[in-house]
mmCIF file of C-alpha atoms and ligand atoms in Angstrom:
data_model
loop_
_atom_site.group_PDB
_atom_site.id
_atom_site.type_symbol
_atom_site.label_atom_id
_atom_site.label_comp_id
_atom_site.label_asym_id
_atom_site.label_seq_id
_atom_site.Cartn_x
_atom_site.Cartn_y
_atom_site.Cartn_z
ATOM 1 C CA UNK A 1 127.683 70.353 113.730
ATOM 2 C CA UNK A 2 127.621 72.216 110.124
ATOM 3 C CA UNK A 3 123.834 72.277 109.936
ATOM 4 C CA UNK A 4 123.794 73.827 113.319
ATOM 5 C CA UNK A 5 126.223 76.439 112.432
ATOM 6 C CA UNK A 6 124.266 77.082 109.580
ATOM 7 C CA UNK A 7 120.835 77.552 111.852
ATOM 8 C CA UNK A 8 123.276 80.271 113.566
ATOM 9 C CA UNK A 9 123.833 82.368 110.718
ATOM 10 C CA UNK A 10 120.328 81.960 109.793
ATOM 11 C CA UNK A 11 118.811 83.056 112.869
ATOM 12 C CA UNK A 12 121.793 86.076 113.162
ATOM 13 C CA UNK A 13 120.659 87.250 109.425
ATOM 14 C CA UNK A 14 116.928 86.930 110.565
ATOM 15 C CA UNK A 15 117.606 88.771 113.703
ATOM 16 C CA UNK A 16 119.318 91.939 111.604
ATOM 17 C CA UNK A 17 117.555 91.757 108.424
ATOM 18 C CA UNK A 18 113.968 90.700 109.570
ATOM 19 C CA UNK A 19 113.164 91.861 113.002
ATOM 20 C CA UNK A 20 115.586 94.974 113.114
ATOM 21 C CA UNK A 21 114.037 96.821 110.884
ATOM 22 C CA UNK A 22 110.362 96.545 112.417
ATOM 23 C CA UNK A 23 111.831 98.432 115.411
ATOM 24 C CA UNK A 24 113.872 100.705 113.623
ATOM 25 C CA UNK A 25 110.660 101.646 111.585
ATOM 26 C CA UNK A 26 108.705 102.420 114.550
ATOM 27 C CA UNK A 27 112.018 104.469 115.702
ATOM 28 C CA UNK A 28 111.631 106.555 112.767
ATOM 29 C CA UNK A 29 107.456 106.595 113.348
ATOM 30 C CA UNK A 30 108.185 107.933 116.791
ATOM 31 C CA UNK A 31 110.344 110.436 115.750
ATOM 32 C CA UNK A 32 109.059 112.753 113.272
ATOM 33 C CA UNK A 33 105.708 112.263 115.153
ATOM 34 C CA UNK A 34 107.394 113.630 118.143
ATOM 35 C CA UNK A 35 110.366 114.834 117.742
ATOM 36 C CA UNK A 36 110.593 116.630 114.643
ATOM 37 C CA UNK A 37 106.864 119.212 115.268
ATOM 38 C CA UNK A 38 104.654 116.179 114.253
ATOM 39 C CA UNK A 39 105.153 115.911 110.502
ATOM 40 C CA UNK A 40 103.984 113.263 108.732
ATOM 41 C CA UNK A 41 106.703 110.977 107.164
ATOM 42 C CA UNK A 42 106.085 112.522 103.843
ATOM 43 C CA UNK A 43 106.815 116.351 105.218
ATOM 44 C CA UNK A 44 109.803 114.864 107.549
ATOM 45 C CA UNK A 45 111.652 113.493 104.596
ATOM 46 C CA UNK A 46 110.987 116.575 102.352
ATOM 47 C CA UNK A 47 112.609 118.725 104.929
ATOM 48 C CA UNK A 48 115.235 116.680 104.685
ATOM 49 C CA UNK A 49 115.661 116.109 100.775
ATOM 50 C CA UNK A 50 118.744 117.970 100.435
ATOM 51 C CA UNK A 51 120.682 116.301 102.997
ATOM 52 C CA UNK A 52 119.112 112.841 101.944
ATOM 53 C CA UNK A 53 119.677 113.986 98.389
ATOM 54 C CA UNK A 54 123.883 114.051 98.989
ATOM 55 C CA UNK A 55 123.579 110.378 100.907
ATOM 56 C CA UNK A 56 122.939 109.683 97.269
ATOM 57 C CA UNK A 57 124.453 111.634 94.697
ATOM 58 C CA UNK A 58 127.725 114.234 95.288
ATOM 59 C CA UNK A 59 126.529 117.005 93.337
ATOM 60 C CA UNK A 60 123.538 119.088 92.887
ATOM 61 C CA UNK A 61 122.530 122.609 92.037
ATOM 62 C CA UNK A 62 123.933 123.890 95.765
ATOM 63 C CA UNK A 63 127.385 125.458 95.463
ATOM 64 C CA UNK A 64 128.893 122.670 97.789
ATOM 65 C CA UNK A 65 130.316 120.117 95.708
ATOM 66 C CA UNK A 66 130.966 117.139 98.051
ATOM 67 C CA UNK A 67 133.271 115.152 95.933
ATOM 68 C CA UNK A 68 135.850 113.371 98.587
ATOM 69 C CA UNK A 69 132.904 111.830 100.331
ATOM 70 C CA UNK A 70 131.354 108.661 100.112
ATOM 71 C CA UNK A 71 127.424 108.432 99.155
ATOM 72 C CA UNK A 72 126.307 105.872 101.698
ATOM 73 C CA UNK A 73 122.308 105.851 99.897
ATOM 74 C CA UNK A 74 121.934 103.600 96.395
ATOM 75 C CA UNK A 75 119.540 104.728 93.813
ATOM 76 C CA UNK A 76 116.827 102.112 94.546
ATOM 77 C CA UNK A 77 117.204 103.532 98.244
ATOM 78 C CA UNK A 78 116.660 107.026 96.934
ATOM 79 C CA UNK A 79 114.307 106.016 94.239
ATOM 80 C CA UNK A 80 111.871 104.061 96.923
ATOM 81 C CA UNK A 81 111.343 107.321 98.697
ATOM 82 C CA UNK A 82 111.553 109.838 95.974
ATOM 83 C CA UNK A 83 110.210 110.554 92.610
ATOM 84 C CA UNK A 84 110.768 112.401 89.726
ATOM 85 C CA UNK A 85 108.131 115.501 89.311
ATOM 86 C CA UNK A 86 108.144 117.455 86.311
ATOM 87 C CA UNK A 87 109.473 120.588 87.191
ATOM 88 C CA UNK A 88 112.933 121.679 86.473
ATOM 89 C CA UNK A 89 115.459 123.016 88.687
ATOM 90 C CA UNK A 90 115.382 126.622 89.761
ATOM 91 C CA UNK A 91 118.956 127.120 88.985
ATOM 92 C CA UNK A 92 118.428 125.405 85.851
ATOM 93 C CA UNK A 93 121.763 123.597 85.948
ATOM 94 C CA UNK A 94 121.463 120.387 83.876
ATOM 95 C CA UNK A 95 122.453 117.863 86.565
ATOM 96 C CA UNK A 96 120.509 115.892 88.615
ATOM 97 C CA UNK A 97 119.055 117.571 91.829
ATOM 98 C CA UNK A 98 116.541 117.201 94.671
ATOM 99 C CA UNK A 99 114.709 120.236 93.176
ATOM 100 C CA UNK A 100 113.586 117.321 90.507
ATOM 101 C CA UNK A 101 112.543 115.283 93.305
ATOM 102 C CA UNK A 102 109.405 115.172 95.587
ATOM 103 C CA UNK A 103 108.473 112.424 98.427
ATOM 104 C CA UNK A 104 106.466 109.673 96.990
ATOM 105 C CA UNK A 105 102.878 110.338 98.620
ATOM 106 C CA UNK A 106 101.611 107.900 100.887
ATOM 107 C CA UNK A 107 104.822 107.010 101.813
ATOM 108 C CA UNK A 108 105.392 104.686 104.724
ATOM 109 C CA UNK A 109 108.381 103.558 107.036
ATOM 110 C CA UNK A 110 107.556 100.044 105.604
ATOM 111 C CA UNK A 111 109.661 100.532 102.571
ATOM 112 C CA UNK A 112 112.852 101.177 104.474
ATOM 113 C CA UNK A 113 114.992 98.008 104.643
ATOM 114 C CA UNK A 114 117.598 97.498 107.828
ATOM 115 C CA UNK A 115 120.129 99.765 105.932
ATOM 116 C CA UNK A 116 118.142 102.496 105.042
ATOM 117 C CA UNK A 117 116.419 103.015 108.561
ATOM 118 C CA UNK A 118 119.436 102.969 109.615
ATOM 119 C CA UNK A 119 121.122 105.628 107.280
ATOM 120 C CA UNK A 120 118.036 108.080 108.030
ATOM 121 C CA UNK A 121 118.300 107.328 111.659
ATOM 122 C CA UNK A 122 121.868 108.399 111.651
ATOM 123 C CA UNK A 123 121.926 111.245 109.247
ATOM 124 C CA UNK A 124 118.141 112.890 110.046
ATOM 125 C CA UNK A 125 116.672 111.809 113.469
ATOM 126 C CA UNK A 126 119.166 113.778 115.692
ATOM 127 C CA UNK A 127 119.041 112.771 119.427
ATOM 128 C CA UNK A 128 119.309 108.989 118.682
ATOM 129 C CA UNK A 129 122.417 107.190 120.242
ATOM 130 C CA UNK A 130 124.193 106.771 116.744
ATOM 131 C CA UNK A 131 126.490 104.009 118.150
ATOM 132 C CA UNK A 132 123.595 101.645 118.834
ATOM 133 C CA UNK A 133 122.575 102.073 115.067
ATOM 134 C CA UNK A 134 126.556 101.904 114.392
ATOM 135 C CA UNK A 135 126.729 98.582 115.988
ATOM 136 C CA UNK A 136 123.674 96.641 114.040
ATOM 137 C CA UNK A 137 125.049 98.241 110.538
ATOM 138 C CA UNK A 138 128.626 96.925 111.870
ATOM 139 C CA UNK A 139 127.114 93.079 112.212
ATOM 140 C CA UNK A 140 124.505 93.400 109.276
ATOM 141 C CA UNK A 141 128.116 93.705 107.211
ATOM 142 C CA UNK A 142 129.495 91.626 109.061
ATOM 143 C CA UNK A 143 126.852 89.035 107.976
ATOM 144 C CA UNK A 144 126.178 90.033 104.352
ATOM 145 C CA UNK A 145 130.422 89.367 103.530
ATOM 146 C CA UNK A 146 130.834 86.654 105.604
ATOM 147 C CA UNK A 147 133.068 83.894 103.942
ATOM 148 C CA UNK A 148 130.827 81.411 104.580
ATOM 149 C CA UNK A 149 127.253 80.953 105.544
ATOM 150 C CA UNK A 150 128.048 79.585 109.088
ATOM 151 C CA UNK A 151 128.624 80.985 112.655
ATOM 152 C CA UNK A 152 130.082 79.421 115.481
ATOM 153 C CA UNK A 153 128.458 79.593 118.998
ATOM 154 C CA UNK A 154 131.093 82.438 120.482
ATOM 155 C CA UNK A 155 130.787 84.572 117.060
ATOM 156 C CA UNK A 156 126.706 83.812 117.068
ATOM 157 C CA UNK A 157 127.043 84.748 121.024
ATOM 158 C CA UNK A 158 128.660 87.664 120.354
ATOM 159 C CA UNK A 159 126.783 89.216 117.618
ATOM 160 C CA UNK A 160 123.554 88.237 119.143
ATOM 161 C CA UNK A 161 123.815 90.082 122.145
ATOM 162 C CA UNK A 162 125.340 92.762 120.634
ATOM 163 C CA UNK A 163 122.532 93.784 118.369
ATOM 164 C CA UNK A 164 119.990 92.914 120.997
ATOM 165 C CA UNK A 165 121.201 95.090 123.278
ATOM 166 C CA UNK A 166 121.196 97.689 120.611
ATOM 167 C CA UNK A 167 118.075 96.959 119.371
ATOM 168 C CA UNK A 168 116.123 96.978 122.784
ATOM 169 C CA UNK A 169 117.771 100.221 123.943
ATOM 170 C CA UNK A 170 116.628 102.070 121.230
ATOM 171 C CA UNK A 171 113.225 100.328 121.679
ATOM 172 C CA UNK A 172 113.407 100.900 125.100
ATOM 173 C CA UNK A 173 113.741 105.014 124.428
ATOM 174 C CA UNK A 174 110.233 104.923 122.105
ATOM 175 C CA UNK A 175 108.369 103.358 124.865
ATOM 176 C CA UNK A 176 107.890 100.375 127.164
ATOM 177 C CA UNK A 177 105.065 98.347 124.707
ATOM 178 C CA UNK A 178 107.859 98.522 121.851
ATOM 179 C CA UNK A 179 110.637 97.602 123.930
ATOM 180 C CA UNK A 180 108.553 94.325 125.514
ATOM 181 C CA UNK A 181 107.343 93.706 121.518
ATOM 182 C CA UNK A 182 110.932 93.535 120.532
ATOM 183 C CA UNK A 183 112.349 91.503 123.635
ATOM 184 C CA UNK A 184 109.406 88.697 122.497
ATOM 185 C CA UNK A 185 110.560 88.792 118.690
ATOM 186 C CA UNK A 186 113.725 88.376 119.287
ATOM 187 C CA UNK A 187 113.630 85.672 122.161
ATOM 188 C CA UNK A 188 111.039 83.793 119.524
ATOM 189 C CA UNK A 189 113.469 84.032 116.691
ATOM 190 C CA UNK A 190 116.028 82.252 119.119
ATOM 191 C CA UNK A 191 114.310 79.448 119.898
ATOM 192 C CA UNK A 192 113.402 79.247 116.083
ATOM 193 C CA UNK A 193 114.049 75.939 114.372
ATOM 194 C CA UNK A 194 116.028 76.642 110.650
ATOM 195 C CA UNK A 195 114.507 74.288 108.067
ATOM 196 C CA UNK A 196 117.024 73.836 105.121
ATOM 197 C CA UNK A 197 114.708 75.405 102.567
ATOM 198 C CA UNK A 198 114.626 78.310 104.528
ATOM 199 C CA UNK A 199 117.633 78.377 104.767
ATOM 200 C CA UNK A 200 118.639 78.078 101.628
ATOM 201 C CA UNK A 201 115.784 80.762 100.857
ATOM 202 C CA UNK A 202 117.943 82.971 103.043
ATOM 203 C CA UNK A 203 121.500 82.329 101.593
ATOM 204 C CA UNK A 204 120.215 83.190 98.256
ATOM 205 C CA UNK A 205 118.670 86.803 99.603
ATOM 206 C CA UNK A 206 121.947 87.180 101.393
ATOM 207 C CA UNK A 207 123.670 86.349 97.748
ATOM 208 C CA UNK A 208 121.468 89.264 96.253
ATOM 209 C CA UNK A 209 122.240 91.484 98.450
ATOM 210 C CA UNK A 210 126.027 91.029 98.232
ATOM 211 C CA UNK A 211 125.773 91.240 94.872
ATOM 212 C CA UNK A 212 123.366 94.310 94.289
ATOM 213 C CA UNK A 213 126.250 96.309 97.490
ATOM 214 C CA UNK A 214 129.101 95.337 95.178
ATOM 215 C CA UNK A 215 127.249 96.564 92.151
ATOM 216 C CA UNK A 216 126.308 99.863 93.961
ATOM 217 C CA UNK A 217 129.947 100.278 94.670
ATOM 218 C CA UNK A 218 131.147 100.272 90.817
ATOM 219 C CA UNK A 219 128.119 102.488 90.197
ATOM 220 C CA UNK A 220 129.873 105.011 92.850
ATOM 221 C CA UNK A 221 132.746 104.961 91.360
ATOM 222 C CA UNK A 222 134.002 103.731 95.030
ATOM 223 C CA UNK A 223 136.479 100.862 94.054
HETATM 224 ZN ZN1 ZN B 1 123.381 120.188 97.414
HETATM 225 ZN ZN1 ZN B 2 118.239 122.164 91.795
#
């Protein structure tokens, strides 16, 4: 019974960590192609730097100084989109600031793991039902600082269905080809057999993770 509780929480973690994010990607694709005057990724997130910029850091060189709110974005989250250039900051205030920043070129969706597409979905794609992106962020949590490395049928159920229908109705609004694409992944990944190396390939990335939020959260000054 253990080992197939443990194939549960495998396939739930593969479900939110693996195929959620190649939807969410092409989410993102769809969007600033489309909905924000066909920029390229590059252009979309430099548009956005300043807002992106204050997911990561509370200060900057603007006069707002948003100390008494949370910064969501970690620096390897900020630092895989952005790089330093060499230019200063125009108000040349000594503190760290998107003016120091530019998009790395080249830049794809590809380097945006499940909780990054879905901080950028929530924060800079505006039109997109937040409370599907709310619910797979709610169960990726869920999963990540879970006591044990286990589900039962009712919680796997639940949580299944829950992101699928998430998942697909965000497909669904991109277009019909992604929405089928995603229906097949994630009917594949259910009838997926969990072999214990994987699994315990899977436990360990779940470990990392864990560890590198918690760290993030001293870093923030959060606890
Ligand atoms: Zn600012
Ligand atoms: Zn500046």
């Amino acid at each position: 019974m253990s080992r197939d509780d443990e194939a549960r929480y495998g396939r739930a973690c593969l479900l939110v960590l693996n195929v959620c994010p190649l939807t969410l990607r092409q989410v993102i694709d769809d969007y600033f192609l489309h909905h924000a005057g066909s920029l390229s990724l590059c252009d979309f997130l430099e548009k956005n730097k300043h807002t992106l910029f204050h997911l990561y850091a509370k200060k900057c060189c603007c006069k707002q100084l948003q100390q008494n709110r949370s910064t969501p974005m970690c620096k390897s989250q900020w630092d895989s989109l952005f790089m330093q250039n060499t230019s200063s900051c125009k108000k040349g205030k000594n503190i760290d600031c998107p003016c120091k920043y530019d998009c790395k070129s080249g830049i794809t969706t590809k380097v945006m793991d499940v909780t990054l597409c879905c901080l950028v979905i929530n924060k800079i794609c505006h039109g997109i039902d937040v409370n599907h992106i709310k619910t797979i962020r709610e169960i990726r949590n869920n999963l990540i600082h879970a006591e044990s490395a286990r589900l039962d049928v009712l919680t796997f159920n639940g949580y299944m269905n829950r992101v699928k229908t998430a998942i697909c109705q965000l497909a669904k609004n991109v277009s019909t080809t992604l929405h089928t694409d995603t229906v097949k992944m994630i009917s594949e990944l259910e009838n997926r057999l969990m072999d214990p190396v994987e699994l315990r390939e899977l436990r360990n990335l779940i470990i990392d993770q864990k560890r590198f939020t918690e760290l993030e959260v001293v870093r923030m000054g959060l606890l």
